[in-house]
XYZ file of C-alpha atoms in Angstrom:
399
model
C -55.621 -207.368 42.960
C -56.135 -209.042 45.955
C -58.934 -211.630 47.362
C -59.076 -212.526 51.150
C -59.736 -216.022 52.126
C -62.637 -215.895 55.157
C -61.949 -218.048 58.018
C -64.726 -219.712 60.018
C -63.922 -218.082 62.839
C -64.230 -214.291 61.120
C -67.585 -214.642 60.098
C -69.150 -214.218 63.277
C -69.465 -211.255 65.883
C -71.330 -210.465 69.334
C -74.888 -209.594 68.175
C -74.706 -211.548 65.285
C -73.519 -208.795 63.014
C -70.562 -209.968 60.492
C -67.362 -208.352 60.674
C -66.482 -206.239 57.752
C -63.012 -207.826 57.020
C -63.609 -209.928 53.522
C -63.094 -208.249 50.349
C -65.033 -211.159 48.521
C -67.534 -208.980 46.513
C -69.708 -211.731 44.529
C -73.009 -210.074 45.898
C -76.780 -210.815 45.062
C -79.777 -208.160 44.871
C -77.663 -205.450 44.234
C -79.496 -202.697 42.563
C -77.760 -199.568 41.000
C -77.612 -196.167 42.870
C -76.792 -192.815 42.082
C -73.357 -191.265 43.063
C -73.528 -188.286 45.149
C -70.896 -185.654 44.805
C -70.417 -183.401 48.362
C -71.818 -179.965 48.093
C -69.715 -177.738 46.258
C -67.062 -180.126 45.689
C -65.954 -182.452 42.722
C -68.342 -184.030 40.421
C -67.974 -187.591 39.514
C -69.643 -189.391 36.276
C -70.551 -192.737 36.057
C -69.443 -193.860 32.381
C -69.330 -197.689 32.463
C -71.243 -200.252 34.351
C -70.192 -203.878 33.690
C -73.148 -206.368 35.122
C -71.994 -209.285 37.572
C -68.422 -208.736 37.055
C -66.063 -208.323 39.978
C -62.737 -206.554 39.596
C -59.124 -208.514 39.922
C -56.925 -206.095 38.432
C -56.011 -203.177 36.032
C -52.853 -203.540 33.568
C -49.570 -200.997 34.281
C -50.790 -199.415 31.143
C -54.257 -199.265 31.967
C -55.203 -200.754 28.541
C -56.851 -204.068 30.069
C -59.308 -205.061 32.833
C -59.599 -208.463 34.552
C -62.758 -209.470 35.821
C -64.501 -212.206 37.082
C -67.793 -212.460 35.550
C -70.576 -214.497 37.831
C -74.224 -214.693 38.491
C -73.949 -216.213 41.890
C -71.190 -216.741 44.502
C -69.738 -220.178 43.920
C -68.425 -219.950 47.315
C -70.941 -219.125 49.952
C -71.804 -219.464 53.227
C -75.235 -220.572 54.795
C -76.396 -220.953 58.161
C -77.449 -224.500 58.991
C -77.084 -224.360 62.900
C -73.482 -223.122 61.949
C -71.881 -221.615 59.020
C -70.783 -224.155 55.980
C -69.159 -223.564 52.921
C -70.557 -224.204 49.663
C -67.719 -225.588 47.715
C -69.669 -226.837 44.821
C -67.765 -226.211 41.553
C -68.267 -223.713 38.506
C -71.123 -225.509 35.807
C -69.799 -224.978 31.988
C -71.434 -221.908 30.603
C -72.255 -219.852 33.594
C -68.656 -218.005 34.985
C -65.748 -217.179 33.286
C -62.643 -214.824 33.572
C -62.427 -212.018 31.263
C -59.934 -209.583 30.148
C -61.517 -206.512 28.798
C -59.862 -203.870 26.360
C -60.377 -200.455 28.230
C -60.825 -198.553 24.768
C -63.572 -200.437 23.258
C -64.753 -202.237 26.382
C -64.880 -205.520 24.688
C -63.201 -208.971 25.684
C -60.020 -209.361 24.128
C -59.298 -212.979 26.219
C -61.594 -215.576 28.176
C -61.327 -218.700 29.852
C -63.383 -221.083 32.209
C -61.932 -221.820 35.511
C -63.002 -224.269 38.336
C -63.866 -222.232 40.749
C -63.959 -218.414 42.050
C -60.590 -216.801 41.573
C -59.356 -214.929 44.698
C -57.036 -212.984 42.968
C -55.324 -212.025 39.761
C -52.601 -210.001 38.646
C -50.810 -208.450 35.538
C -47.308 -208.827 35.078
C -45.529 -205.220 34.371
C -45.797 -205.775 30.285
C -49.504 -206.143 30.450
C -49.397 -209.141 28.564
C -49.056 -211.777 31.123
C -51.440 -212.766 33.830
C -51.225 -214.897 36.810
C -54.776 -216.126 38.560
C -55.136 -217.525 41.809
C -57.792 -220.482 42.273
C -57.725 -222.043 45.866
C -59.467 -224.898 46.805
C -60.110 -227.309 43.532
C -59.146 -230.370 43.073
C -59.237 -231.988 46.656
C -58.016 -228.764 48.124
C -55.380 -227.840 45.866
C -54.788 -224.284 44.471
C -55.038 -224.121 40.986
C -51.890 -221.203 39.469
C -52.729 -220.146 36.181
C -50.742 -218.227 33.980
C -52.159 -216.729 31.047
C -50.101 -215.178 27.986
C -52.490 -212.860 26.085
C -50.839 -212.598 23.093
C -51.043 -216.672 22.342
C -54.157 -216.943 24.028
C -52.794 -219.562 25.797
C -53.005 -220.787 29.787
C -50.709 -222.774 31.497
C -52.144 -224.618 34.916
C -50.236 -225.773 38.099
C -51.980 -227.703 40.654
C -50.455 -227.413 44.245
C -50.948 -229.062 47.241
C -49.347 -227.797 50.684
C -46.119 -229.080 51.292
C -43.737 -230.290 54.269
C -44.149 -226.827 55.767
C -47.983 -226.747 55.605
C -48.172 -223.549 53.990
C -50.803 -222.502 50.911
C -48.670 -220.175 48.411
C -50.274 -217.202 46.394
C -48.411 -215.057 44.162
C -48.493 -211.436 42.653
C -47.052 -211.017 39.355
C -44.026 -208.513 39.030
C -41.988 -207.818 36.122
C -39.132 -209.920 34.293
C -41.396 -212.999 34.709
C -40.879 -213.052 38.571
C -43.590 -213.521 41.007
C -44.022 -212.272 44.766
C -45.403 -214.874 46.946
C -46.951 -215.416 50.073
C -47.098 -218.522 51.936
C -49.635 -219.165 54.522
C -50.379 -221.170 57.245
C -54.191 -222.465 57.260
C -54.024 -223.970 60.960
C -53.137 -220.649 62.520
C -54.870 -218.592 59.382
C -51.904 -216.020 58.480
C -49.132 -215.560 56.665
C -45.737 -217.005 57.545
C -43.074 -216.181 54.601
C -42.591 -213.902 51.639
C -40.774 -215.377 48.592
C -39.896 -214.410 45.195
C -40.201 -217.369 42.549
C -39.547 -217.464 38.930
C -42.195 -217.690 36.029
C -43.543 -220.043 34.717
C -41.619 -223.020 37.092
C -42.642 -221.468 40.666
C -39.092 -221.549 41.533
C -38.430 -219.870 45.120
C -34.828 -217.802 44.806
C -35.413 -215.937 47.487
C -37.435 -215.770 50.971
C -37.923 -213.548 54.041
C -40.271 -214.020 57.307
C -43.503 -212.050 57.025
C -43.005 -210.269 60.464
C -40.380 -210.550 62.814
C -42.508 -210.673 65.822
C -46.171 -211.108 66.051
C -48.853 -211.549 69.143
C -50.725 -214.957 69.061
C -52.606 -215.959 66.498
C -55.991 -215.507 67.864
C -55.419 -211.992 68.360
C -53.346 -211.077 65.229
C -54.645 -209.461 62.049
C -53.674 -208.897 58.751
C -54.037 -206.455 56.089
C -53.503 -208.294 52.790
C -50.314 -207.452 50.541
C -51.187 -204.555 47.751
C -48.474 -204.145 45.033
C -47.808 -200.994 43.321
C -48.710 -200.755 39.984
C -44.951 -200.075 38.605
C -44.470 -203.585 40.539
C -41.143 -201.921 42.627
C -42.625 -201.960 45.963
C -45.058 -203.220 48.117
C -46.904 -202.781 51.593
C -48.913 -204.788 53.884
C -49.502 -204.723 57.613
C -49.775 -207.021 60.667
C -51.960 -205.598 63.516
C -50.819 -202.450 64.155
C -47.564 -202.414 62.058
C -47.456 -201.157 58.460
C -44.510 -202.578 56.308
C -43.444 -201.342 52.936
C -40.999 -203.947 50.893
C -38.835 -203.973 47.759
C -40.367 -206.111 45.229
C -37.058 -206.731 43.716
C -35.282 -208.027 46.795
C -37.767 -208.263 49.563
C -35.585 -205.523 51.708
C -37.568 -203.978 54.257
C -37.367 -200.388 53.081
C -39.479 -199.058 56.223
C -42.088 -199.976 59.138
C -44.469 -197.989 60.844
C -46.119 -198.865 64.056
C -49.410 -197.045 64.745
C -51.644 -196.828 67.565
C -51.480 -200.046 69.721
C -55.023 -199.988 70.570
C -56.162 -199.917 67.005
C -55.337 -202.285 63.558
C -54.858 -202.030 60.339
C -57.581 -203.537 58.027
C -56.586 -202.430 54.813
C -53.693 -200.747 52.852
C -53.078 -199.050 49.664
C -49.979 -197.608 47.528
C -50.187 -194.987 44.658
C -49.085 -196.286 41.065
C -45.457 -194.938 41.395
C -45.056 -196.070 45.371
C -44.818 -192.682 46.299
C -47.613 -192.560 48.794
C -49.193 -195.204 51.121
C -52.636 -195.153 52.808
C -53.584 -197.608 55.770
C -57.114 -197.830 57.335
C -56.834 -198.330 61.206
C -59.959 -199.045 63.277
C -60.788 -200.870 66.543
C -63.727 -203.329 66.480
C -65.856 -202.869 63.562
C -69.683 -203.513 62.760
C -71.869 -202.526 59.461
C -71.417 -198.772 59.252
C -68.641 -197.637 61.415
C -66.621 -198.184 64.363
C -65.866 -196.818 67.745
C -62.443 -195.143 66.825
C -61.049 -195.217 63.127
C -59.330 -193.334 60.848
C -56.730 -193.399 57.558
C -53.284 -192.429 57.805
C -51.193 -191.297 54.876
C -47.534 -192.045 55.015
C -44.907 -191.225 52.451
C -43.663 -194.354 50.058
C -40.043 -193.541 50.407
C -39.351 -193.240 54.170
C -42.629 -193.950 55.794
C -43.175 -190.591 57.763
C -46.891 -189.848 58.695
C -47.988 -186.893 56.398
C -51.701 -186.788 58.109
C -54.546 -188.588 58.912
C -58.297 -188.269 57.227
C -61.533 -188.865 59.546
C -62.573 -192.223 57.008
C -63.557 -195.867 57.867
C -61.596 -197.419 54.829
C -62.247 -201.045 55.741
C -63.402 -202.357 52.498
C -60.306 -200.866 50.847
C -58.268 -197.829 50.243
C -56.838 -196.670 47.018
C -54.697 -193.719 45.929
C -55.156 -191.936 42.517
C -51.517 -191.639 40.812
C -50.981 -188.006 41.412
C -51.192 -188.705 45.276
C -53.949 -186.269 45.486
C -57.502 -188.376 46.220
C -57.879 -191.069 48.632
C -60.815 -193.382 47.551
C -62.017 -195.234 50.917
C -64.695 -198.071 51.143
C -67.263 -198.862 53.657
C -70.616 -200.632 54.082
C -73.276 -198.482 55.490
C -76.651 -199.309 56.713
C -79.577 -198.150 54.519
C -81.231 -195.697 56.060
C -85.045 -196.423 56.833
C -84.556 -200.146 56.671
C -84.961 -202.626 59.270
C -81.708 -204.437 57.506
C -79.346 -204.129 54.354
C -76.210 -202.390 53.770
C -74.914 -199.377 50.661
C -71.505 -200.364 49.648
C -70.000 -196.856 49.670
C -66.812 -194.999 48.381
C -65.965 -191.737 49.750
C -63.587 -189.605 48.260
C -61.334 -187.171 50.171
C -58.812 -184.285 49.136
C -55.458 -185.669 50.919
C -54.064 -182.292 51.179
C -56.703 -180.705 53.089
C -58.757 -183.544 54.115
C -61.993 -182.265 52.733
C -64.742 -184.846 51.456
C -65.147 -184.343 47.538
C -67.494 -187.303 46.799
C -69.613 -189.819 47.786
C -70.293 -192.785 45.461
C -72.880 -195.292 46.307
C -72.092 -198.384 44.695
C -74.919 -200.403 45.239
C -77.895 -200.824 47.731
C -78.126 -204.627 49.205
C -81.579 -205.585 50.905
C -81.802 -207.989 53.469
C -79.734 -209.624 55.929
C -77.689 -212.863 57.012
C -74.963 -214.413 54.849
C -75.907 -211.635 52.121
C -73.676 -209.514 53.969
C -70.604 -211.664 53.044
C -70.810 -210.708 49.450
C -72.261 -206.750 49.832
C -68.834 -205.219 49.934
C -67.224 -202.681 47.395
C -63.516 -202.286 46.575
C -61.803 -199.540 44.554
C -58.977 -198.974 42.360
C -57.703 -196.187 40.199
C -56.622 -196.921 36.602
C -52.662 -196.156 36.929
C -53.003 -193.191 34.146
C -55.377 -191.604 36.516
C -58.590 -191.689 33.662
C -60.788 -193.628 35.732
C -61.801 -194.349 39.377
C -62.848 -198.174 39.270
C -65.343 -199.487 41.950
C -66.412 -203.276 42.518
C -68.849 -205.554 43.784
C -71.127 -207.875 42.004
C -71.051 -205.142 39.150
C -68.151 -203.001 38.311
C -68.426 -199.531 37.507
C -65.870 -197.222 36.004
C -66.190 -193.180 36.648
C -64.313 -190.278 35.409
C -63.290 -187.507 38.321
C -64.032 -183.893 37.165
C -60.511 -182.116 36.835
C -59.004 -185.330 36.915
């Protein structure tokens, strides 16, 4: 339920390689590849592939998927002496937001959007949906509130206020939003708010972080909200934070290795387990030092560390037993190209269970911006979902 805006500064690194810190997944030229279960370990079966679709969220009852269908990125970057963003509008008839029923895999709702949505989340009841579409109508953000029962959508265009903050939201329950106010000048989140739907009236506010380093050296791991909508986690630099979604109260914080930064965080459906991917400087296929820390969702106690990279995203199975960690791996035997890959680990033993090759992506250059993979477990534990340009639904043996 997350999309991270890409800053121009983040697109370049030494040697011309692109840093793996975008979760924007709308890739060209990908071809299906088989999953590879680890030797002697649990198998994984691909049961459904949804072409040209990126996953945005799964409803809390696991009955609905929200996806954005697109045959091409509407926000692409091209090298013309410098990186320039293509902000052209979506053409009618090309792209659409759709909500699918997981029993029939058919659309129960569809709508056109003015541009690529960077996030969407179901309210706890699964009957209402919030969609976040930045950069439309002269730089405004389009906040869309969908009622799936009535088939209606309320749109609200918003420009930065006096504080210069751009707000995005996550749907909670009881018609409430969790909001994050991002300062586009320094490219980081400054405040967290609680707001009422559908008016977006602010009812509570707290600082995103009490103390932070200078903007040029800081990093954020995007907010992830538990499926039960009771708690959420995020990170700034090497600090992991868990808060109550009801009161915004800090439940616990955990300082990691100061030499590393947290790139991605995940939380189990009931909030009982938290995962955080820590790494130093990252390139395609690895980093010098990295791990995924597993923490108690109740008090932040570190339970174990797994030898995974996870900079594309981490997800925890609802029973708290399996970690899914995504990364991009260079194509073996090729001069260029990348292989978006998800690795499954048994969290108790640390053993690798399976490696899923989500797609293979040939070539280099700007395509690396879209060759990522994110992953999510359905809250009922039936499915593991991996998503890039295409979305794939998997079943894990014994799950």
